[in-house]
CSV table of C-alpha atoms in Angstrom, one decimal:
chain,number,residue,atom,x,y,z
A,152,UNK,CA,60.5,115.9,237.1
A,153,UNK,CA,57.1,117.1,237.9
A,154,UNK,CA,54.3,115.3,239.7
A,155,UNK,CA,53.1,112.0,238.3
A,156,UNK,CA,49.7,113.6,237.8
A,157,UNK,CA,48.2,110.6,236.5
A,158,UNK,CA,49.2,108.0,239.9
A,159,UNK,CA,47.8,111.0,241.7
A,160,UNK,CA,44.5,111.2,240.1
A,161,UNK,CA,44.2,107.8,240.3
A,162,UNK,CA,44.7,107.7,244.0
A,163,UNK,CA,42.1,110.8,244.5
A,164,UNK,CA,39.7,108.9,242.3
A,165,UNK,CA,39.8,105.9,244.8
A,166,UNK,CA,39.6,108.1,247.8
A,167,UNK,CA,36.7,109.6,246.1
A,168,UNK,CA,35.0,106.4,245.8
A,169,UNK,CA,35.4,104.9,249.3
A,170,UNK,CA,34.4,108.3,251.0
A,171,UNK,CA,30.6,107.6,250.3
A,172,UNK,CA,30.9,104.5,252.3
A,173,UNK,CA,33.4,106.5,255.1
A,174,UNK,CA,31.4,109.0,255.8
A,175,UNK,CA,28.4,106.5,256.3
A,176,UNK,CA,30.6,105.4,258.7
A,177,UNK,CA,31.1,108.1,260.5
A,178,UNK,CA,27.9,109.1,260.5
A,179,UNK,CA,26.8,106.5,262.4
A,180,UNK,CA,29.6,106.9,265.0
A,181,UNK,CA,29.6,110.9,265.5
A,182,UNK,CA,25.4,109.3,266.4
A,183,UNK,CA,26.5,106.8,268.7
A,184,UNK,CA,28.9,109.6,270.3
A,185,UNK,CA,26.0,111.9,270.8
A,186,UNK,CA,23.6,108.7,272.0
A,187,UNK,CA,26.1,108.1,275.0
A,188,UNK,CA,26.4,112.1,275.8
A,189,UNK,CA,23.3,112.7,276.0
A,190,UNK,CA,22.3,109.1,277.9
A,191,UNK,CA,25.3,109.6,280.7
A,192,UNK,CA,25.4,113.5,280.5
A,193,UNK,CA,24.1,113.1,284.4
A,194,UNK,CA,25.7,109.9,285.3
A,195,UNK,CA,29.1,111.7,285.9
A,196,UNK,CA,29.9,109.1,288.9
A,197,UNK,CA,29.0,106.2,286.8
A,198,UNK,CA,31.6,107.6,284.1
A,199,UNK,CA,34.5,108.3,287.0
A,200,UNK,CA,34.2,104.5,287.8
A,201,UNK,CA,34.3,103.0,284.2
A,202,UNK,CA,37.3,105.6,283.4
A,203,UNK,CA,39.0,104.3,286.8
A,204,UNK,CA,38.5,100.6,285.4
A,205,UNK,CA,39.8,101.3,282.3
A,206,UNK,CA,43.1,102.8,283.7
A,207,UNK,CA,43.7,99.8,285.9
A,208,UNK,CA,43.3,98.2,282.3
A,209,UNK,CA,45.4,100.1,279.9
A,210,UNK,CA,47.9,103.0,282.2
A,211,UNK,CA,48.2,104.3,278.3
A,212,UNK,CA,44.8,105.6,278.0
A,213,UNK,CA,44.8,109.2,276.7
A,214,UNK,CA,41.3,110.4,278.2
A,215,UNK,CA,38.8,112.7,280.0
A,216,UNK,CA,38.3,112.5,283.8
A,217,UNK,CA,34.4,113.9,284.7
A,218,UNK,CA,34.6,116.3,287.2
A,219,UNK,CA,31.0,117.1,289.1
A,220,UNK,CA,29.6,119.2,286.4
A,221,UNK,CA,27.3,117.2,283.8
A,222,UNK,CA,28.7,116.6,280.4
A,223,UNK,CA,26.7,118.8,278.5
A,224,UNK,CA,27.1,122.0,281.3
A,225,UNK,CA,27.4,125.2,278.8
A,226,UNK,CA,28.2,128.0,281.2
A,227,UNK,CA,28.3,131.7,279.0
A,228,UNK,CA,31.1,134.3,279.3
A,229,UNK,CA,30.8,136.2,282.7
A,230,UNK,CA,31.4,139.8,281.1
A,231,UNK,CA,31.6,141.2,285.0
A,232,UNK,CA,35.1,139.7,285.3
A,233,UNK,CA,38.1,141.9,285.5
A,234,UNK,CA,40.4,141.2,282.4
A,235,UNK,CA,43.9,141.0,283.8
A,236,UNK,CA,47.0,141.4,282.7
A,237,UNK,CA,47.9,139.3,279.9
A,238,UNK,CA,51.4,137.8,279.2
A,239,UNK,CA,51.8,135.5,276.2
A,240,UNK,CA,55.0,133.7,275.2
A,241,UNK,CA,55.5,131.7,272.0
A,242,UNK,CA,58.8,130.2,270.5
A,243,UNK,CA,60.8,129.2,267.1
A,244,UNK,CA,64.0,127.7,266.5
A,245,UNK,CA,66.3,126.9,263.7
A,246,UNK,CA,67.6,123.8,263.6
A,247,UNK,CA,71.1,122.9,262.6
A,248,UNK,CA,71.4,121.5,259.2
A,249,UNK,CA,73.8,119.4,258.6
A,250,UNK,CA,74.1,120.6,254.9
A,251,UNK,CA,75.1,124.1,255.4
A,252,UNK,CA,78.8,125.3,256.1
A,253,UNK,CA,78.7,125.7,259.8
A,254,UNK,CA,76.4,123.4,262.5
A,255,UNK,CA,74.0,125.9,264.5
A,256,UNK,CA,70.7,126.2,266.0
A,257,UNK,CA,68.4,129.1,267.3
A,258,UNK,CA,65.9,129.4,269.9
A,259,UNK,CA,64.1,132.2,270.0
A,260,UNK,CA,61.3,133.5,272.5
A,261,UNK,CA,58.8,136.3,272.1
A,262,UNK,CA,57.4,137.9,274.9
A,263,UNK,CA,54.2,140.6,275.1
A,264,UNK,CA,52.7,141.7,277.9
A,265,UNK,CA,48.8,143.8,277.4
A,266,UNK,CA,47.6,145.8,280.4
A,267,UNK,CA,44.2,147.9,279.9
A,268,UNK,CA,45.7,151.3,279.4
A,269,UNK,CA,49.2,150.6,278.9
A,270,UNK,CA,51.5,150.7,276.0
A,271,UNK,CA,52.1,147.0,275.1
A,272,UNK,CA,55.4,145.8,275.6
A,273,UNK,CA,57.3,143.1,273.5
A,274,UNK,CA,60.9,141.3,273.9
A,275,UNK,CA,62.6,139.0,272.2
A,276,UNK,CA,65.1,136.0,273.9
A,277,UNK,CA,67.3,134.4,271.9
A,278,UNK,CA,69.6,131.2,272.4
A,279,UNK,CA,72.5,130.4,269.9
A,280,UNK,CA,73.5,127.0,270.1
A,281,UNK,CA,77.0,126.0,268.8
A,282,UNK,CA,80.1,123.6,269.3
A,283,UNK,CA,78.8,121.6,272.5
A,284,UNK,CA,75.3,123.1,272.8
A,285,UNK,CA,74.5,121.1,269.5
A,286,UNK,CA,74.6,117.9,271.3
A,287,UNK,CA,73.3,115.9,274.2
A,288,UNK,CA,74.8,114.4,277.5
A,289,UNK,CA,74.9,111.1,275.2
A,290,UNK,CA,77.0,112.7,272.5
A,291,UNK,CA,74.1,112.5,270.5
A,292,UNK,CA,73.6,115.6,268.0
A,293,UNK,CA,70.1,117.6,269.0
A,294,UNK,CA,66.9,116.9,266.3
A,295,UNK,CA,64.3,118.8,266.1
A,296,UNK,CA,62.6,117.1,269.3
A,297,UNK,CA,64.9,117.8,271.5
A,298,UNK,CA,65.3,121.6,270.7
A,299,UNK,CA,61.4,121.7,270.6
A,300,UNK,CA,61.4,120.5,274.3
A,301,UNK,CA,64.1,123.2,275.2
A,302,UNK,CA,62.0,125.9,273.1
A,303,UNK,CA,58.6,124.5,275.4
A,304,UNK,CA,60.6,125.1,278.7
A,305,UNK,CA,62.4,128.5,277.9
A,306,UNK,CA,59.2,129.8,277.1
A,307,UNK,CA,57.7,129.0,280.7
A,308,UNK,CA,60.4,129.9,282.2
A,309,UNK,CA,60.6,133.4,280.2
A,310,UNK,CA,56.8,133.6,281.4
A,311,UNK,CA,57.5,133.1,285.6
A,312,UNK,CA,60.8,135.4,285.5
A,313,UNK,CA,58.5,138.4,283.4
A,314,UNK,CA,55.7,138.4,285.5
A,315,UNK,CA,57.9,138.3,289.3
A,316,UNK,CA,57.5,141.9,289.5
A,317,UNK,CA,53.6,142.2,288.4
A,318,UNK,CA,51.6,143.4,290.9
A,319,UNK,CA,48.5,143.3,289.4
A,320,UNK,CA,46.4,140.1,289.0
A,321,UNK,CA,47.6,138.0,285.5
A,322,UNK,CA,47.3,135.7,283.3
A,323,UNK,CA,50.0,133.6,281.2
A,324,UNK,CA,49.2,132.0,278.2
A,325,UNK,CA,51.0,129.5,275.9
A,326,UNK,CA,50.0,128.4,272.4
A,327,UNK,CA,49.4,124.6,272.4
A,328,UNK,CA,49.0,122.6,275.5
A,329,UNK,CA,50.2,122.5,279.2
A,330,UNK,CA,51.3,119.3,279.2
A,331,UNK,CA,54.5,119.0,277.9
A,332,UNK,CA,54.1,116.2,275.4
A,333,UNK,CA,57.4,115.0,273.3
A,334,UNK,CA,58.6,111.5,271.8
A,335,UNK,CA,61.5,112.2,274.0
A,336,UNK,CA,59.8,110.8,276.8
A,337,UNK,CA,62.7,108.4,277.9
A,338,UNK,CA,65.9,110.1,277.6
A,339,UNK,CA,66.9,111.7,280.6
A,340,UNK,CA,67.1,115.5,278.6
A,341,UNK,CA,63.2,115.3,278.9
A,342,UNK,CA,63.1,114.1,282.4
A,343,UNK,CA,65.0,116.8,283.2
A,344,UNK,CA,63.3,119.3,281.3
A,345,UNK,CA,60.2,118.4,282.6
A,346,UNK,CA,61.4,118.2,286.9
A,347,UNK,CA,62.0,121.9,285.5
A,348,UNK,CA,58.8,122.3,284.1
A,349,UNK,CA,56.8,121.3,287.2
A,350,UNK,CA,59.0,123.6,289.2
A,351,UNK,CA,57.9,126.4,286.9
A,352,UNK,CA,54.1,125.1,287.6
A,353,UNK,CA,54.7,124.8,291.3
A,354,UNK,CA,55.7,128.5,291.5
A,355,UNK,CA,53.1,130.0,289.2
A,356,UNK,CA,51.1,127.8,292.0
A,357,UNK,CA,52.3,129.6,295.1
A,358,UNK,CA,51.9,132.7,293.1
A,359,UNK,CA,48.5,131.5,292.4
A,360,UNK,CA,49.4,133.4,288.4
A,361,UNK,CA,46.9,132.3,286.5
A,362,UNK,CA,48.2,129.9,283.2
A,363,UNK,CA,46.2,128.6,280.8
A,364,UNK,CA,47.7,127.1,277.3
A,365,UNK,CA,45.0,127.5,273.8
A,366,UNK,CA,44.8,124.6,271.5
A,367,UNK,CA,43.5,126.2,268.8
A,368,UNK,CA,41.2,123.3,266.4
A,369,UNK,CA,41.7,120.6,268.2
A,370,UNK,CA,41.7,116.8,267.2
A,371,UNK,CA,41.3,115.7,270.4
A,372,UNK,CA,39.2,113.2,271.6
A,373,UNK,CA,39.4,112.8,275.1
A,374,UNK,CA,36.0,113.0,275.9
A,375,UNK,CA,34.8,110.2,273.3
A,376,UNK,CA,37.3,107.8,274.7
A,377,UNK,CA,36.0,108.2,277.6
A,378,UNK,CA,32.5,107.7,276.3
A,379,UNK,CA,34.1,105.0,274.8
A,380,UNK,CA,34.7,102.3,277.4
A,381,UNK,CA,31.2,102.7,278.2
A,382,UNK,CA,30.8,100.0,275.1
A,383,UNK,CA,34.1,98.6,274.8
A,384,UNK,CA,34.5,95.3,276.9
A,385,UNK,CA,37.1,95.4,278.8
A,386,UNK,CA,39.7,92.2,277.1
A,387,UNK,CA,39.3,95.0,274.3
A,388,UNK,CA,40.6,98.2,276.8
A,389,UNK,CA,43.7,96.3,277.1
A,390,UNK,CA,44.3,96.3,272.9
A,391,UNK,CA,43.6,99.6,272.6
A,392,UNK,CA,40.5,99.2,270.4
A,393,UNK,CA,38.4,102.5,269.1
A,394,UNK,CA,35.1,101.5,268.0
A,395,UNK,CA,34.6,105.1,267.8
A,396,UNK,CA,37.7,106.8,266.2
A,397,UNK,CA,37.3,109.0,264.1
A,398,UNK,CA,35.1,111.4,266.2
A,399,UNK,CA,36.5,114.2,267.6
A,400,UNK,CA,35.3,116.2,270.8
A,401,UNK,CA,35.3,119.3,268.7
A,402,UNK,CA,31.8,117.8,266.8
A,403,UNK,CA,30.5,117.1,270.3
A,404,UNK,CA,30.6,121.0,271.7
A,405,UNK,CA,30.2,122.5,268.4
A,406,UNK,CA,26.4,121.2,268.9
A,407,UNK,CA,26.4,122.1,272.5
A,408,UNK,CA,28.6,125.4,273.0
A,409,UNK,CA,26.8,128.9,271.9
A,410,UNK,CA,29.0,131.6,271.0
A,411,UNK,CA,31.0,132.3,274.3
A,412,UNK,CA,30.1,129.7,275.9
A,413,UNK,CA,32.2,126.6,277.4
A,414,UNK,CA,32.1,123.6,278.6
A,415,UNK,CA,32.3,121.4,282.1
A,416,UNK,CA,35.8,121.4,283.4
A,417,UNK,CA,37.5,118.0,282.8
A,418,UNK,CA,40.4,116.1,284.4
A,419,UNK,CA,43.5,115.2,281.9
A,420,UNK,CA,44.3,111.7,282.2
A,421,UNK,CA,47.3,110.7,280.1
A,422,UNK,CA,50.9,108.9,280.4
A,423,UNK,CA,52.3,112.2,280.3
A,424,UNK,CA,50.5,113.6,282.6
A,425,UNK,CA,51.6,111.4,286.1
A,426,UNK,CA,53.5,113.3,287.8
A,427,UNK,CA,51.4,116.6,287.7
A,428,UNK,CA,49.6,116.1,290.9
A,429,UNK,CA,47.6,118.2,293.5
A,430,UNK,CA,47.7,121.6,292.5
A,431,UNK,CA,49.5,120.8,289.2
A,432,UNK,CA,47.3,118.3,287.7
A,433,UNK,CA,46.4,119.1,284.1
A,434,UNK,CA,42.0,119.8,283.4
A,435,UNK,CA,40.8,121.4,280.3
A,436,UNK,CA,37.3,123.1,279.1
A,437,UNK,CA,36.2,123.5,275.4
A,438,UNK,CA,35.4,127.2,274.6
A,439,UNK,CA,33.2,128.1,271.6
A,440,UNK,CA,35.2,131.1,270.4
A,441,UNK,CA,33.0,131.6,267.3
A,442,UNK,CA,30.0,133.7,266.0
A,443,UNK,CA,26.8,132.4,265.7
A,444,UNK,CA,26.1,129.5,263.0
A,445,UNK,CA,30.1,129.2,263.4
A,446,UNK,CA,30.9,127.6,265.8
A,447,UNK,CA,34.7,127.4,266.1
A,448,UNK,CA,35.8,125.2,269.5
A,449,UNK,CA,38.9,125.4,271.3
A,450,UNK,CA,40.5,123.3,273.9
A,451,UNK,CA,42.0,125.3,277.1
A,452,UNK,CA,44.4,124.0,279.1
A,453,UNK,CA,44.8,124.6,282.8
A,454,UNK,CA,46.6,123.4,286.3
A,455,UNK,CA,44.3,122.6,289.2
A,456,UNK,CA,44.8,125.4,291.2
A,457,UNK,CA,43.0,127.4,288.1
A,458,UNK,CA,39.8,124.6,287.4
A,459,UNK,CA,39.2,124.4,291.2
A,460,UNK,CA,38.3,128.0,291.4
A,461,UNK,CA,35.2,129.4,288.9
A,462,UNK,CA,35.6,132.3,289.1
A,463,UNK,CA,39.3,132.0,288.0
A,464,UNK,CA,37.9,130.3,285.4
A,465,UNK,CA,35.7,132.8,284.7
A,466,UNK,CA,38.3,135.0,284.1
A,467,UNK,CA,40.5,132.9,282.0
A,468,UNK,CA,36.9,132.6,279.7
A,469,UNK,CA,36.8,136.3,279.5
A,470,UNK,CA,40.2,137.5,278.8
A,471,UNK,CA,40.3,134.4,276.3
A,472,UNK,CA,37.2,135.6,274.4
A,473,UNK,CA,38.0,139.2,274.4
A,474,UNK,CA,41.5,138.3,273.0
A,475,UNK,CA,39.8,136.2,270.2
A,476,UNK,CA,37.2,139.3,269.2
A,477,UNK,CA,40.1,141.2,268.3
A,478,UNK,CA,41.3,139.1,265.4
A,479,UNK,CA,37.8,139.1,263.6
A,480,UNK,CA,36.1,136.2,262.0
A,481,UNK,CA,39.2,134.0,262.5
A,482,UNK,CA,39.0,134.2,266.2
A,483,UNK,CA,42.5,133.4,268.0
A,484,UNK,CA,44.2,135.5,270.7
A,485,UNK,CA,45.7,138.0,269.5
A,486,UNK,CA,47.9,138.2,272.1
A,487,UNK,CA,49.3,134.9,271.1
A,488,UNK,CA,49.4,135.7,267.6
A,489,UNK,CA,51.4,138.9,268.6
A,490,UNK,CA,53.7,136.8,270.2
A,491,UNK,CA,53.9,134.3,267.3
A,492,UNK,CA,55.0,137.2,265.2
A,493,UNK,CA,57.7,138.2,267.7
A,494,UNK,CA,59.2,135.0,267.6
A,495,UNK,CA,59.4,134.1,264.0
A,496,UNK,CA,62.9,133.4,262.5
A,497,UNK,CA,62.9,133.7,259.2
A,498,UNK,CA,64.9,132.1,256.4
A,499,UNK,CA,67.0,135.4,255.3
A,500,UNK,CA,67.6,135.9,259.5
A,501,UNK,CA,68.6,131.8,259.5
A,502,UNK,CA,71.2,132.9,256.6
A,503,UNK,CA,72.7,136.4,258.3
A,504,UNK,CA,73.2,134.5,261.2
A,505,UNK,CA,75.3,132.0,259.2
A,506,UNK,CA,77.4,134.9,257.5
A,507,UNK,CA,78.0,136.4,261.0
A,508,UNK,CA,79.0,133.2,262.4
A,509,UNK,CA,81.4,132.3,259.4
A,510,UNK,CA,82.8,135.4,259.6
A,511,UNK,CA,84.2,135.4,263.0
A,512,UNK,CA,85.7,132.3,262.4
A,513,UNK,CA,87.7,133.6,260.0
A,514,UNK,CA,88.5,136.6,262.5
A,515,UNK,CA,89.4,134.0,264.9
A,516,UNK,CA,91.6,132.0,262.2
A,517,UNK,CA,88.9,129.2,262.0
A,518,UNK,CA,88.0,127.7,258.5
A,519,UNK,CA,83.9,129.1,257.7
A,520,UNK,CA,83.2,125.2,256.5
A,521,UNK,CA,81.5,124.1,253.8
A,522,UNK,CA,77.9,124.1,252.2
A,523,UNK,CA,77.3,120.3,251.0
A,524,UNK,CA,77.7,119.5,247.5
A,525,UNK,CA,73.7,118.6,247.9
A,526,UNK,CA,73.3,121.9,249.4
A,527,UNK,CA,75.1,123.7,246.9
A,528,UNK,CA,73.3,121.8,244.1
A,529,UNK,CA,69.7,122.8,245.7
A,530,UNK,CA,71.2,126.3,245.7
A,531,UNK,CA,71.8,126.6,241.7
A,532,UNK,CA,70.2,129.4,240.2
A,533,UNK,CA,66.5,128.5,238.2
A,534,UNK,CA,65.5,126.1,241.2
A,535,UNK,CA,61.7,126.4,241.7
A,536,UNK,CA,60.3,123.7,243.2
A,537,UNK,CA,58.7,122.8,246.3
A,538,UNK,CA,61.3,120.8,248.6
A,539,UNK,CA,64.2,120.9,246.4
């Protein structure tokens, strides 16, 4: 059956009629946000104390830590900086279906490298998993978290092992963020994955590679929460309480940030984000990777060893920027969206695999299993819905 069209009006014609009153709302929090940037913009050792109270508070807080730069520091793009070589990693996976004949996942990693001069080069790393590799320590069968979290660390660690033989100055980027952020947070898979992951960190450190990783429209809102406890009292820190949620940092620098330009440098205070100390420790910087009356804001991740050195932030600025030029009005790096590309598994590549997989079971005497009768059902000719 189709939609019911008529509930669904009904529900848009509500929405309609309370966003009047919402957007009041938020208009008078996105001016309280601005009130308390522009009143403690200078007051950055003020801000460290409140956001050090509020920890000792609520460990859970997800928020910005002011470095010694004023909130509203806009620093333009230092077009004197070398652009160095650029190495971009991004993932996909197929997840095993539990509907089709045979049980098996994919993870795949796409590599590029871009070097003024030099021919681009591009490789592909791919993981089957099957039999045993579908499941965890526990017995339990992998979801999509868990091969999301493997997918996160093969692609650092396909990063480190390409760039041991660069000589030149680089940079390694990853789309979404450095800190490596999954609901799996208890099992001991992500624990492990994770002592991996700062390992990785650790020698990109002693390497002293630059990493940054691009959150491309973020919904963050680490700098309002920290703005935040300014006016929450502090019984209310403990319940988690938002008087101004809703409000995203991207609003903030999109007033602040020309073209080019980004922010102060901020410390990354999270849960997740404990055991990334010294050199490790996670900071990020809003970028304004747009054209003029666009401002489109992006949040950039990077490790201590990068924010405690300008001009390596410089750099990361630059290469970022020159990377986002190249894809037009919709600015994103393109070396990240070359890398995207690379990586994608399709649905007709999901299927091949299948066919290859059932066919050397029956080389090996192995029954090829059995698509569900759901499956099978879904897979009638005439089907042309969405999520059948």
């Amino acid at each position: 059956m189709p939609v019911n069209y008529q509930q669904i009006r009904s529900a848009i014609r509500a929405a309609g009629q309370q966003m009047p009153q919402y957007a009041l709302k938020m208009k008078e929090r996105r001016k309280e946000v601005m009130r308390l940037f522009g009143e403690y913009a200078h007051q950055t050792a003020i801000l460290g104390e409140r956001a050090e109270r509020a920890l000792e508070l609520n460990g859970d807080l997800r928020l910005a830590i002011p470095g010694i730069q004023s909130l509203n520091t806009h620093i333009p793009e230092d077009t004197t900086r070398p652009v160095p070589v650029l190495w971009a990693a991004d993932g996909s996976q197929i997840i095993p279906d539990g509907h089709l004949a045979l049980q098996f996942g994919v993870i795949n990693v796409g590599l590029i490298r871009l070097a003024a001069g030099e021919t681009p080069l591009q490789s592909i790393e791919s993981q089957l998993l099957f039999a045993d590799d579908l499941y965890d320590e526990q017995g339990r069968r992998l979801g999509e978290e868990s091969i999301a979290l493997r997918r996160d660390s093969k692609e650092r660690t396909a990063l480190l092992q390409a760039t041991s033989a660069e000589n030149s100055p680089a940079l390694t980027l990853t789309d979404g963020p450095l800190e490596l952020f999954r609901d799996l947070r208890t099992s001991s898979e992500y624990q492990q994955e994770l002592q991996n992951y700062l390992s990785i960190l650790s020698q990109m450190s002693e390497r002293r590679l630059l990493t940054a990783g691009y959150v491309d429209k973020p919904r963050s809102d680490l700098v309002v929460r920290l703005l935040e406890v300014l006016i929450t009292p502090e019984q209310d820190i403990s319940k988690n309480q938002r008087p101004l949620a809703g409000i995203g940092d991207a609003e903030i620098f999109a007033t602040l940030l020309q073209p080019g330009e980004r922010s102060a440098s901020f410390g990354l205070q999270s849960p997740s984000t404990r055991l990334f100390q010294g050199d490790l420790a996670l900071h990020f910087f809003y970028l304004n990777v747009g054209r003029a009356n666009n401002a489109q804001i992006a949040r950039v991740e990077i490790p201590a060893w990068v924010a405690k050195t300008e001009t390596a932030i410089n750099t990361v600025q630059h290469a970022l920027l020159a990377q986002c030029r190249q894809m037009g009005s919709k600015a994103y790096p393109y070396i990240l969206h070359r890398a995207h590309e690379t990586a994608m598994v399709s649905f007709d590549e999901r299927n091949q695999l299948l066919n290859l997989l059932q066919i050397e079971m029956l080389n090996q005497g192995q029954p090829p299993g059995e698509t569900s009768n759901k499956q099978q059902a879904k897979n009638l000719p005439g089907k042309t819905r969405f999520g059948q």
